[in-house]
PDB file of C-alpha atoms and ligand atoms in Angstrom:
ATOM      1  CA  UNK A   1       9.712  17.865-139.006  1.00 96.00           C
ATOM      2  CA  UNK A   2       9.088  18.304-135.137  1.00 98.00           C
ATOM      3  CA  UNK A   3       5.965  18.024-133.881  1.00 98.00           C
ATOM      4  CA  UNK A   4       5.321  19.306-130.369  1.00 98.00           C
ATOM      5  CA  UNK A   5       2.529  19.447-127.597  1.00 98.00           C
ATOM      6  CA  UNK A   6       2.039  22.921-125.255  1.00 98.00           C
ATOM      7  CA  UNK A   7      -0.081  24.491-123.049  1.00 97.00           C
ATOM      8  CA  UNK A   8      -1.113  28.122-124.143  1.00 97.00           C
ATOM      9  CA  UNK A   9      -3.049  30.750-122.096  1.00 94.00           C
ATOM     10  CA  UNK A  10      -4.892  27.910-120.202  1.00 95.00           C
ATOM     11  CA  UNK A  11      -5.219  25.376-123.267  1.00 94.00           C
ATOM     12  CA  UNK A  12      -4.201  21.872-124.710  1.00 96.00           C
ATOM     13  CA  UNK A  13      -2.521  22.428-128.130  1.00 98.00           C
ATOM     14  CA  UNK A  14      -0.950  20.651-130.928  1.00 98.00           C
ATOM     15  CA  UNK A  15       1.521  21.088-133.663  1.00 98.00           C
ATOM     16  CA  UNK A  16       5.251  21.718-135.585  1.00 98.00           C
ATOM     17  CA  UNK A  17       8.136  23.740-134.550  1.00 98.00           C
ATOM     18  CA  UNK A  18       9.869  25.542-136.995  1.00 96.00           C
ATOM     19  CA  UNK A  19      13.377  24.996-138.330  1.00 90.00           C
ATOM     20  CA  UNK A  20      15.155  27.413-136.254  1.00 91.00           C
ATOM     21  CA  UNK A  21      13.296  26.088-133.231  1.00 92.00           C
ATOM     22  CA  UNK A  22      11.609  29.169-131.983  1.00 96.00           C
ATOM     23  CA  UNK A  23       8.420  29.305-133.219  1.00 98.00           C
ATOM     24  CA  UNK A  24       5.271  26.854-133.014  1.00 98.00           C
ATOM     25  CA  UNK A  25       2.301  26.480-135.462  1.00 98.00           C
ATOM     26  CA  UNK A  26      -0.712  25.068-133.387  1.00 98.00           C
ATOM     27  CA  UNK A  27      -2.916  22.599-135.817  1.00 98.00           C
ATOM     28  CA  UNK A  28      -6.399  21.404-135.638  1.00 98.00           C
ATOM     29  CA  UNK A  29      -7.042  17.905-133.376  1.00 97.00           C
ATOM     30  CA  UNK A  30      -9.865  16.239-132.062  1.00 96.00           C
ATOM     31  CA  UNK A  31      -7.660  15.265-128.847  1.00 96.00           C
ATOM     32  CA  UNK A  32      -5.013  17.922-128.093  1.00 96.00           C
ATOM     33  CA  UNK A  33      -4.666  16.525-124.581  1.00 94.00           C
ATOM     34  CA  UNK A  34      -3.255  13.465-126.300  1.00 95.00           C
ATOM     35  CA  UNK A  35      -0.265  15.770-127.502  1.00 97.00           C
ATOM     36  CA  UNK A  36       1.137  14.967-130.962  1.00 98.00           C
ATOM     37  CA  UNK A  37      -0.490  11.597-131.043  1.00 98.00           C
ATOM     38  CA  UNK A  38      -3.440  12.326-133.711  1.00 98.00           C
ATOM     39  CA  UNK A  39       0.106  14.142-135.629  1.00 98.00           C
ATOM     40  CA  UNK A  40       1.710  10.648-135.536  1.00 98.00           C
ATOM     41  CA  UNK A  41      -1.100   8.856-136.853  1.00 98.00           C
ATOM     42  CA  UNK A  42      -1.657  11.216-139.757  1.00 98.00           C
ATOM     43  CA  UNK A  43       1.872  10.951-140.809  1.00 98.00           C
ATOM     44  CA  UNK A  44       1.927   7.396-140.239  1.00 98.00           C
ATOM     45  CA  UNK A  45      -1.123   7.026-142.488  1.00 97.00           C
ATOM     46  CA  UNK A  46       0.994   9.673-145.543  1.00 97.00           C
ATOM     47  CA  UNK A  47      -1.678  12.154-144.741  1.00 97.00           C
ATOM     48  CA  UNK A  48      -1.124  15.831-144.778  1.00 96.00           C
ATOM     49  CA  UNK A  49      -0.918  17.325-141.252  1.00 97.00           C
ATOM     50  CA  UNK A  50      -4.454  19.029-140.195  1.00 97.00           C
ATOM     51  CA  UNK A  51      -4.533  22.895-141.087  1.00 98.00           C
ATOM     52  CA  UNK A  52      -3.470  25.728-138.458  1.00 97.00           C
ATOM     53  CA  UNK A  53      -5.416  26.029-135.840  1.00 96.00           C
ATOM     54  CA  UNK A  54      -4.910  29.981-134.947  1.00 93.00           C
ATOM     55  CA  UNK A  55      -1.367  32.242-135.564  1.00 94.00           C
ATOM     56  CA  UNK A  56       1.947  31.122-134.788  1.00 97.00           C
ATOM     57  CA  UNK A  57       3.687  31.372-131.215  1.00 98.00           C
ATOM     58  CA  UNK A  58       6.731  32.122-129.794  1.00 98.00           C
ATOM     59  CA  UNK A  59       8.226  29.249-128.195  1.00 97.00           C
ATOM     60  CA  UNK A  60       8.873  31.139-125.359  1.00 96.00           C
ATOM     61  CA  UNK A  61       4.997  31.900-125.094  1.00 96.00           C
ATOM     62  CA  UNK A  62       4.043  28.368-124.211  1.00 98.00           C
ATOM     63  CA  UNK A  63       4.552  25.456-121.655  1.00 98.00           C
ATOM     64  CA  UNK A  64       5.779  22.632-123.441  1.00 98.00           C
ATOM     65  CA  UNK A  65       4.309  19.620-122.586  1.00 98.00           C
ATOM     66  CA  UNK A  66       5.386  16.005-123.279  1.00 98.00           C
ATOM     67  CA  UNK A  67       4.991  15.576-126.950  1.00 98.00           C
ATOM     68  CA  UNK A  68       2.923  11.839-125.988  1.00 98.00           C
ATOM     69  CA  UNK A  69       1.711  13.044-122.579  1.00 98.00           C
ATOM     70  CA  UNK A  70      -0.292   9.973-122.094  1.00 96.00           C
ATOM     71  CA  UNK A  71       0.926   7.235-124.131  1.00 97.00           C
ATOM     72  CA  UNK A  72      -2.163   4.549-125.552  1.00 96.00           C
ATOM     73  CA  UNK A  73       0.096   1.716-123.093  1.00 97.00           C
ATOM     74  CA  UNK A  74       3.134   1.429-121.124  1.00 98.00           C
ATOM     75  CA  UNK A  75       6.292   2.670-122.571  1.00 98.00           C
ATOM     76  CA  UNK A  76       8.601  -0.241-123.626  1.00 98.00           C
ATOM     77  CA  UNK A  77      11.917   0.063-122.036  1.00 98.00           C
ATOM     78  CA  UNK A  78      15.299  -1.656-122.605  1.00 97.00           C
ATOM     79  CA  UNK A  79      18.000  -2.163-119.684  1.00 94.00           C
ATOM     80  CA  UNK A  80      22.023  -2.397-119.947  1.00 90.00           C
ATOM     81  CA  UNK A  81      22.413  -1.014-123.633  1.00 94.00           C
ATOM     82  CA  UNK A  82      25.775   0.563-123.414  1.00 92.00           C
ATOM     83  CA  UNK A  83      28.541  -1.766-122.077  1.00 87.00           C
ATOM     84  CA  UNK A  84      30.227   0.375-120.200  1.00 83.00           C
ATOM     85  CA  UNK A  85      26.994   1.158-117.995  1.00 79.00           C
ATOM     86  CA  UNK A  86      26.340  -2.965-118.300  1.00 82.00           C
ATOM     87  CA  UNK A  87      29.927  -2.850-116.653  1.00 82.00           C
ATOM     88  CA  UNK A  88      29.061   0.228-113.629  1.00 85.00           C
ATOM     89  CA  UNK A  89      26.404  -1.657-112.517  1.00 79.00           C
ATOM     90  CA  UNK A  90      27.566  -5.587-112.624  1.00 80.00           C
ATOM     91  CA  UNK A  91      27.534  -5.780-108.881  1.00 81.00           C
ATOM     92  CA  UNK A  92      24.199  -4.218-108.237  1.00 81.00           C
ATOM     93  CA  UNK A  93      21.528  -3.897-110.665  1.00 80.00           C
ATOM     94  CA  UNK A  94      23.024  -6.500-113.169  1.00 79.00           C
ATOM     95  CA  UNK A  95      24.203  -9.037-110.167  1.00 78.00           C
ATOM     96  CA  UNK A  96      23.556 -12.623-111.543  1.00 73.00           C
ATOM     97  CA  UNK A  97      22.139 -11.281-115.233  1.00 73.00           C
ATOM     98  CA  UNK A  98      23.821 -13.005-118.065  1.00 66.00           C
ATOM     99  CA  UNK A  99      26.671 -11.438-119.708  1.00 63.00           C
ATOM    100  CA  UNK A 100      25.369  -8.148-121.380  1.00 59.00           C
ATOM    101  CA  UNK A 101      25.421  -8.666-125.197  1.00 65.00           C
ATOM    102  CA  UNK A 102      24.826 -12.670-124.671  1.00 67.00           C
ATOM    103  CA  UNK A 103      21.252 -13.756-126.373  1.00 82.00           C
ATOM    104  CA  UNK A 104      18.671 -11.157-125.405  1.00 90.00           C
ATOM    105  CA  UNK A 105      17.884  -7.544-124.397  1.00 93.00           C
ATOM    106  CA  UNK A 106      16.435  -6.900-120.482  1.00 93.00           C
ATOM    107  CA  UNK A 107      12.848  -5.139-121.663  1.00 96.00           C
ATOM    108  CA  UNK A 108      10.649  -3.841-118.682  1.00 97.00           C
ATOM    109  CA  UNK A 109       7.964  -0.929-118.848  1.00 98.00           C
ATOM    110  CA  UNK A 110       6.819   2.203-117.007  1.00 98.00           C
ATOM    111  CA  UNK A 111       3.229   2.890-116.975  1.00 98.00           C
ATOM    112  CA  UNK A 112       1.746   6.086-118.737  1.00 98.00           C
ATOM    113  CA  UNK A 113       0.884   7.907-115.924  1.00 98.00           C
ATOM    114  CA  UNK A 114       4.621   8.316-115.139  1.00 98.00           C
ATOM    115  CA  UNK A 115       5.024  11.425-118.551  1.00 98.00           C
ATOM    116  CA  UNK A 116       5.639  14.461-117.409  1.00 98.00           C
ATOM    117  CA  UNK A 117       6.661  17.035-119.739  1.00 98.00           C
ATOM    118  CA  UNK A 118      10.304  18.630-120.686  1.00 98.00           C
ATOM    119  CA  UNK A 119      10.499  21.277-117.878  1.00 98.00           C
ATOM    120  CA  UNK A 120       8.057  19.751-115.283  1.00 98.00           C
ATOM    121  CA  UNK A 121       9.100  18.913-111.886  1.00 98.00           C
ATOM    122  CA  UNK A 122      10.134  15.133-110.608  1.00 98.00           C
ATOM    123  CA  UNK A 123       8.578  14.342-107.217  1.00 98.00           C
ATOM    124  CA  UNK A 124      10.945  12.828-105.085  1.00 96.00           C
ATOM    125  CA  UNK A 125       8.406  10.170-102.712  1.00 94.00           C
ATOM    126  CA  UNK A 126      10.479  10.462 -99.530  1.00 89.00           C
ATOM    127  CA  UNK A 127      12.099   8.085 -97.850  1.00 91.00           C
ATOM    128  CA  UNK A 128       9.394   5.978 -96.583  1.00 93.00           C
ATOM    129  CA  UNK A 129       9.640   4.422 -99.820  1.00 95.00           C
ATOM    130  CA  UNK A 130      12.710   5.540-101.361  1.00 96.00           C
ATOM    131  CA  UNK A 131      16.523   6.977-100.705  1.00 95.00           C
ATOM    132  CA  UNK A 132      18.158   6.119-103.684  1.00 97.00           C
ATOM    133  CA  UNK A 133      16.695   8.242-106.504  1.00 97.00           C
ATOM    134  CA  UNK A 134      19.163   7.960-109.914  1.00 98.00           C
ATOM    135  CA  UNK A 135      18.611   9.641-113.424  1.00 98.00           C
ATOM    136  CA  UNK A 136      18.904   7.691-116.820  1.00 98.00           C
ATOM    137  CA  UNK A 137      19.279  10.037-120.192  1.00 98.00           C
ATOM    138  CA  UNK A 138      17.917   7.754-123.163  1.00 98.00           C
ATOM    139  CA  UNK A 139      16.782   8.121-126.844  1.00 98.00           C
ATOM    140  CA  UNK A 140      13.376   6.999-127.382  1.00 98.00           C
ATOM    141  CA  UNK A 141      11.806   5.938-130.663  1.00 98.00           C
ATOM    142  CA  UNK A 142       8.431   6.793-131.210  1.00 98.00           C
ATOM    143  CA  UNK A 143       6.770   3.675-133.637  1.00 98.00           C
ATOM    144  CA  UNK A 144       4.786   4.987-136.588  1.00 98.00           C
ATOM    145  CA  UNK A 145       3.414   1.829-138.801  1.00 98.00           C
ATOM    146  CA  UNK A 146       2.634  -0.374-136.985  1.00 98.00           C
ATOM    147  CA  UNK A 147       3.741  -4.339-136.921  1.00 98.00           C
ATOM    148  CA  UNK A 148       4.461  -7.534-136.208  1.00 98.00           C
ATOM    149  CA  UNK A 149       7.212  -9.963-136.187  1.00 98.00           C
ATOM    150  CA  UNK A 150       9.324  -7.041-137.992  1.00 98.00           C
ATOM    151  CA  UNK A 151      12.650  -8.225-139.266  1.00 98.00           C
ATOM    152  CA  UNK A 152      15.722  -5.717-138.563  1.00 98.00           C
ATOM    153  CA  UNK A 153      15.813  -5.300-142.250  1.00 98.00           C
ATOM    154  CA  UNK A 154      12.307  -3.352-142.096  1.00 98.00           C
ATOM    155  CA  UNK A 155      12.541  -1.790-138.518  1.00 98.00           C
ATOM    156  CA  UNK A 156      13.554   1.356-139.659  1.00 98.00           C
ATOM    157  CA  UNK A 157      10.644   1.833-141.946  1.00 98.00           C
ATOM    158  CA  UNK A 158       8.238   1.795-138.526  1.00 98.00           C
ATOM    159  CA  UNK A 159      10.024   4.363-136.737  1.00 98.00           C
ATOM    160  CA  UNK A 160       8.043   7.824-136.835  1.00 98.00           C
ATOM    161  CA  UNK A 161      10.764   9.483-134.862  1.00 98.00           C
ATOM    162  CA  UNK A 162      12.656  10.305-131.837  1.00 98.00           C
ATOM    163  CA  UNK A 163      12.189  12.236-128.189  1.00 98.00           C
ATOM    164  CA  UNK A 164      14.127  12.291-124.922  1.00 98.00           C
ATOM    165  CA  UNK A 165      13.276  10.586-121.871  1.00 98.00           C
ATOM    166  CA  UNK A 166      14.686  10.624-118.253  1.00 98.00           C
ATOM    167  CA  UNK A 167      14.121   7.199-116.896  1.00 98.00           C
ATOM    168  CA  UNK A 168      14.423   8.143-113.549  1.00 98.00           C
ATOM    169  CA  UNK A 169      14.607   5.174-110.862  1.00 98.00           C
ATOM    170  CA  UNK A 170      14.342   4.450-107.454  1.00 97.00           C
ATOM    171  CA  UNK A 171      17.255   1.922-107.363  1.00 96.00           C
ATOM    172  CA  UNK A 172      16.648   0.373-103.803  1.00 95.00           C
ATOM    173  CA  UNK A 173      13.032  -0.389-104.824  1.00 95.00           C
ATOM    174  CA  UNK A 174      14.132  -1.771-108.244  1.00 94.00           C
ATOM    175  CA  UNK A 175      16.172  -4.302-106.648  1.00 91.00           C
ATOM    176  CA  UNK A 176      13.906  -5.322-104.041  1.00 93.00           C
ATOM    177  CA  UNK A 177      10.695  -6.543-105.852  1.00 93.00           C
ATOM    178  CA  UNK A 178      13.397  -8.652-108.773  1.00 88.00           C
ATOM    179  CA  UNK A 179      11.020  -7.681-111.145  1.00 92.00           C
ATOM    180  CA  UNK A 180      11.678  -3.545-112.166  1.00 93.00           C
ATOM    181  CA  UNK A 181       8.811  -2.533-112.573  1.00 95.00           C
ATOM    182  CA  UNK A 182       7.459  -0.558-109.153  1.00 95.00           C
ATOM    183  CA  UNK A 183      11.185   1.376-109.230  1.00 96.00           C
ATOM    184  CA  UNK A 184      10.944   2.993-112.418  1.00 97.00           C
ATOM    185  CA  UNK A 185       7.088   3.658-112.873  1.00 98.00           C
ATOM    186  CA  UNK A 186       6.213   6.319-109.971  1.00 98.00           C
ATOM    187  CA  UNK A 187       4.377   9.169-111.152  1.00 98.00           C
ATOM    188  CA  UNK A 188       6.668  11.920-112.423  1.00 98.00           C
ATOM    189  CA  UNK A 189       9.239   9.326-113.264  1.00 98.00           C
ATOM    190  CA  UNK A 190       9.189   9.876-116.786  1.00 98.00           C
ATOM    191  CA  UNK A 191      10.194  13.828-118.061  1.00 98.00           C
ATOM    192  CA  UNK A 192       9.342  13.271-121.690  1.00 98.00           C
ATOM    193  CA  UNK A 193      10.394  16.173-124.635  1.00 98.00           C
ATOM    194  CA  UNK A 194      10.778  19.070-125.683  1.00 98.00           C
ATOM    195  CA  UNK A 195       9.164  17.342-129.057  1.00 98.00           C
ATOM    196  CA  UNK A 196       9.312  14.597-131.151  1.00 98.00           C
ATOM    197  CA  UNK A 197      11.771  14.979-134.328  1.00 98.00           C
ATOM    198  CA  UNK A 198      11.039  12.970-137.325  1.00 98.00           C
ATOM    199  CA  UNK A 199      12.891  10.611-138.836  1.00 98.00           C
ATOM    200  CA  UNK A 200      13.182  12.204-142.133  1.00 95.00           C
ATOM    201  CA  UNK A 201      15.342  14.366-139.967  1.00 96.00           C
ATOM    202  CA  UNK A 202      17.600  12.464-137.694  1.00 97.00           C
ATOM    203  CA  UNK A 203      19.231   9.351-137.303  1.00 97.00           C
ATOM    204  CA  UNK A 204      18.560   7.891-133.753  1.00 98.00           C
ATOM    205  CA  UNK A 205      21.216   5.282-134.997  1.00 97.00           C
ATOM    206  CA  UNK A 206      23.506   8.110-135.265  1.00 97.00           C
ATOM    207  CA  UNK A 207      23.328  10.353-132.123  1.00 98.00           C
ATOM    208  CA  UNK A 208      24.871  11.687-129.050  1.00 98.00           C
ATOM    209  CA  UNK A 209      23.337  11.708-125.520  1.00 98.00           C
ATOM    210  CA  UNK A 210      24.391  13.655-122.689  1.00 98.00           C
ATOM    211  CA  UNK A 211      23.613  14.278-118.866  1.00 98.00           C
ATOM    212  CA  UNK A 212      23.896  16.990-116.203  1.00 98.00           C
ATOM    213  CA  UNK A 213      23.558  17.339-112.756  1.00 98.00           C
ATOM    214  CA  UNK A 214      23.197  20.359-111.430  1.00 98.00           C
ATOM    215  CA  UNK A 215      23.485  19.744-107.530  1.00 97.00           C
ATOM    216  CA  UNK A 216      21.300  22.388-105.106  1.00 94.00           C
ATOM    217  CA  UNK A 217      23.617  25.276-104.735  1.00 92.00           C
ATOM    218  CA  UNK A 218      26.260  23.342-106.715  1.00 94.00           C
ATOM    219  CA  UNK A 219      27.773  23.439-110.105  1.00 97.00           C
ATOM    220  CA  UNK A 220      26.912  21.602-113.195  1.00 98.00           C
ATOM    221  CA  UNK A 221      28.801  18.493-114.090  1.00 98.00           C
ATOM    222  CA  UNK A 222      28.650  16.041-117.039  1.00 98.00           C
ATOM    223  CA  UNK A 223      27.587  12.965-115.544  1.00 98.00           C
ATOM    224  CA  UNK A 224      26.670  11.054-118.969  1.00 98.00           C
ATOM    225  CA  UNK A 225      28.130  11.191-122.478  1.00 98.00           C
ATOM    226  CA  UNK A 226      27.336   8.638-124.780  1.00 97.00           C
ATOM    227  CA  UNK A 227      26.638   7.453-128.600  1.00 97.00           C
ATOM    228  CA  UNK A 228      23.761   5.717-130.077  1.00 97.00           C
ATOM    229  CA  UNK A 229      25.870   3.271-132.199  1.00 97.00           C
ATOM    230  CA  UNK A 230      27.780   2.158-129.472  1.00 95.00           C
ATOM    231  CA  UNK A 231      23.969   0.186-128.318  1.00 96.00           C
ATOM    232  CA  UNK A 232      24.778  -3.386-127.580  1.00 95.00           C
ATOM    233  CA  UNK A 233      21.050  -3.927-129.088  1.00 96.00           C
ATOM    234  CA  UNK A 234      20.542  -1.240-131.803  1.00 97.00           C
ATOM    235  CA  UNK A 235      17.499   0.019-132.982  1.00 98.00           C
ATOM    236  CA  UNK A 236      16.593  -2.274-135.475  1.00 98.00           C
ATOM    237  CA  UNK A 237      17.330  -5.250-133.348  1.00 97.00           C
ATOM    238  CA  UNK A 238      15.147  -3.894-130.597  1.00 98.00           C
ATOM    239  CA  UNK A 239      12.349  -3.649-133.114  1.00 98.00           C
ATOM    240  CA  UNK A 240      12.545  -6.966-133.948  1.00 98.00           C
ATOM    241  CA  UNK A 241      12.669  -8.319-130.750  1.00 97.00           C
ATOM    242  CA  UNK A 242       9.662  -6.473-129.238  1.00 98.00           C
ATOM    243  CA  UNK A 243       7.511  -7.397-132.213  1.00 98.00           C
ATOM    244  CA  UNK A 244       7.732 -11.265-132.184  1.00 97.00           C
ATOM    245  CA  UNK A 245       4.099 -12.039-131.543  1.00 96.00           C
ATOM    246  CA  UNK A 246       3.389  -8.760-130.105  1.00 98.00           C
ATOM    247  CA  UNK A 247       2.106  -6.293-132.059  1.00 98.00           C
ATOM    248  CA  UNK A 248       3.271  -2.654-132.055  1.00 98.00           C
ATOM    249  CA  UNK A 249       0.912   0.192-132.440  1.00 98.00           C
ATOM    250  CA  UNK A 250       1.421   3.492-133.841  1.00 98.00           C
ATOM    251  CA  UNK A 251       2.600   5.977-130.716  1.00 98.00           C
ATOM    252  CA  UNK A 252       4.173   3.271-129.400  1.00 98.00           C
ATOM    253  CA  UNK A 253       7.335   4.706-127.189  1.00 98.00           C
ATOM    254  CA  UNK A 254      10.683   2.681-126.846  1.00 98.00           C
ATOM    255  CA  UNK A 255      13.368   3.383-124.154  1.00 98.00           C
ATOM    256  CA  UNK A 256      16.887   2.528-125.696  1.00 98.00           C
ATOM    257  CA  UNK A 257      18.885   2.201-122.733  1.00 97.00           C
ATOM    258  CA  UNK A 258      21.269   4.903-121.060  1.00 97.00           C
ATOM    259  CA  UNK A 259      24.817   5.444-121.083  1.00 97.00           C
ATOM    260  CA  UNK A 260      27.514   4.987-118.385  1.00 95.00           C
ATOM    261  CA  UNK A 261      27.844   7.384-115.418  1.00 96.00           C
ATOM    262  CA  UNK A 262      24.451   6.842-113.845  1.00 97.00           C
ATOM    263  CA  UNK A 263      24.515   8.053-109.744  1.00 96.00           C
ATOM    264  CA  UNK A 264      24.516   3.975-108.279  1.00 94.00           C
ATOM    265  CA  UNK A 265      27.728   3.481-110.506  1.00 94.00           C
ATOM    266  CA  UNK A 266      29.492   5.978-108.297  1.00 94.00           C
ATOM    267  CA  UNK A 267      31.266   5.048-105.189  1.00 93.00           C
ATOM    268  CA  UNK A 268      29.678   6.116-103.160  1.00 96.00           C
ATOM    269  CA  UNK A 269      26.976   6.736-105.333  1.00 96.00           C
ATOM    270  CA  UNK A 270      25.709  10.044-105.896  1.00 97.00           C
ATOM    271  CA  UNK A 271      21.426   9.836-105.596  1.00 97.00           C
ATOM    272  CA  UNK A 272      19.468  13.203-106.618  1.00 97.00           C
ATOM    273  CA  UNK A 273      18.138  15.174-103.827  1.00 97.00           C
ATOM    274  CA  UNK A 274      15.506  17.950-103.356  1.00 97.00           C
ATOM    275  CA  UNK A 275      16.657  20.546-105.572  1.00 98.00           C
ATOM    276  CA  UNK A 276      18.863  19.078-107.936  1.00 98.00           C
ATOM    277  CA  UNK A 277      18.073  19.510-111.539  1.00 98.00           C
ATOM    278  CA  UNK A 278      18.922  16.801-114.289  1.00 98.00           C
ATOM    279  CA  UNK A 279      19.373  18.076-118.053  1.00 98.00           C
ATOM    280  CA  UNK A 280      19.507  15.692-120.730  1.00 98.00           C
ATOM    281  CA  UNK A 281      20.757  16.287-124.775  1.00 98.00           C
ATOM    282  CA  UNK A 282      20.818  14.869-127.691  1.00 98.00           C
ATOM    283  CA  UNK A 283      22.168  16.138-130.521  1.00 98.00           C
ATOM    284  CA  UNK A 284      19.648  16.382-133.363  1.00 97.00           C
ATOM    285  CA  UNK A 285      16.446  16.716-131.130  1.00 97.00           C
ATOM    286  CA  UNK A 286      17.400  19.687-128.161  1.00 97.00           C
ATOM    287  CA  UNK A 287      17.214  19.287-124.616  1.00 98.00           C
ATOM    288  CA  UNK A 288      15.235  18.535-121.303  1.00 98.00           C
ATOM    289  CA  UNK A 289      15.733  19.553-117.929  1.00 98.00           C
ATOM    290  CA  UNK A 290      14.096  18.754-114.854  1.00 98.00           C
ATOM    291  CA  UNK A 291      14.463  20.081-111.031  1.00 98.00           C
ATOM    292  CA  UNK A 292      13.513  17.107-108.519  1.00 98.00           C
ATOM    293  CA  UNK A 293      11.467  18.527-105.036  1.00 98.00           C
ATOM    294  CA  UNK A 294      10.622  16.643-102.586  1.00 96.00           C
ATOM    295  CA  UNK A 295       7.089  15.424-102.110  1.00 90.00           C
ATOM    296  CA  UNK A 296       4.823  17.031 -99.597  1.00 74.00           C
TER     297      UNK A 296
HETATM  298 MG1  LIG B 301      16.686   2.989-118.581  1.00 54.98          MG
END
């Protein structure tokens, strides 16, 4: 199942996509402009989805919006998960970090405010506070029941499903303040989508995730190609890390980490600049792309 969040003729709706991916069925919420959350919670809870909510759509009809558009807290993300981007950025982003699989995952957070949806546009700030503007193609779990102190064994029974993000970063302001946070949370810094895709229908374990560029008045190159098992903290592992003593909550979003071939680990690195458009895939779920424009 894939449930989904659009805007149609000027309004806020919910609902599934079909099969084939073309069509949407909008269904009856209290809180459409929460996106699929009230969807989550229902299936979270084994109850039937609300009914339809008017006639079926084209997909092609709508704007997609992020399928959490406003997440209930700040998304939980998880840095270095792939070795060989642990390895691209040893001497910057990683300097003085212990060695990537040794003991514990990095976890930092972007606020809410930073979801945009799949197609949306990224604002680039400018570079009064900014020139070094990088893209990060990730998997993100979406927590159904929620939990506490959840061993690996069980994690897998709290995952709803799975969406795309683009963790997009200012690197030069991530380094600066030590602490991540300010880099990766300005608004627009987190393209969210196209939906969310069950569990019951894909194994976020089991995955590929891929990245484009395509430069302003350039052509499109592969700039990311990874796998999900080749995590240095899977899935389950993250699960049970993030829930010792802190409780997850259904809706809950978690970042997994990107794969190698982000723009810093290029010499000289490659930063995105007004007009460049980033597309992210992952096999199993679809696809998200997302031009960035300067601000102003
Ligand atoms: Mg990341």
């Amino acid at each position: 199942m894939r449930l989904a969040s659009w805007i149609w003729g000027g309004r806020a709706q919910v609902g599934t996509v079909s099969v084939d991916g073309r069509e949407l069925t909008p269904l009856r919420v209290a809180h459409p402009e929460l996106g699929a959350l009230e969807l989550v919670q229902a299936l979270t809870a084994g109850e039937a989805l609300p009914p339809p909510d008017g006639a079926r759509l084209p997909l092609d009809a709508v704007r997609l919006c992020a399928p959490l558009p406003r997440p209930q807290r700040n998304l939980f993300c998880v840095g270095r998960n792939y070795r060989a981007h642990a390895k691209e950025l040893a001497t910057t982003v990683f300097a003085g970090t212990p060695a990537a699989d040794d003991g514990w995952p990095i976890v930092f957070s972007k606020v809410p405010q930073t979801v945009i949806g799949p197609h949306d546009d990224v604002r680039l700030p400018g570079s009064r506070v900014t020139e070094q503007i990088d893209y990060e193609s990730e998997l993100a779990v979406i927590i159904g029941k929620p939990g506490r102190d959840i061993p690996k064994s069980r994690a897998m029974d709290h995952v709803l499903g799975y969406t795309i993000v683009n963790d997009v970063t200012a690197r030069d302001v991530q380094v600066r303040h030590q602490q991540w946070h300010l880099g990766k949370s300005m608004d627009t810094f987190c393209p969210m989508g196209p939906w969310i895709v069950a569990a019951d229908e894909l194994d976020g374990r089991n995955t590929r995730v891929r990245g484009w560029v395509t430069p302003a008045g350039g052509s499109t190159e592969l700039r990311q190609d990874g796998h999900t098992r080749d995590l240095v903290f899977d899935i389950p592992t993250l699960i049970e890390t993030l829930s010792r003593s802190l409780t997850l909550v259904t809706g809950d979003v978690i970042a997994t980490g990107t794969p190698a071939g982000v723009g810093m680990g290029f010499s000289p690195p490659r930063w995105l600049r007004h007009g460049d458009v980033f597309r992210i895939e992952i096999d199993g779920i679809g696809a998200i792309e997302n031009r960035f424009v300067q601000e102003g």
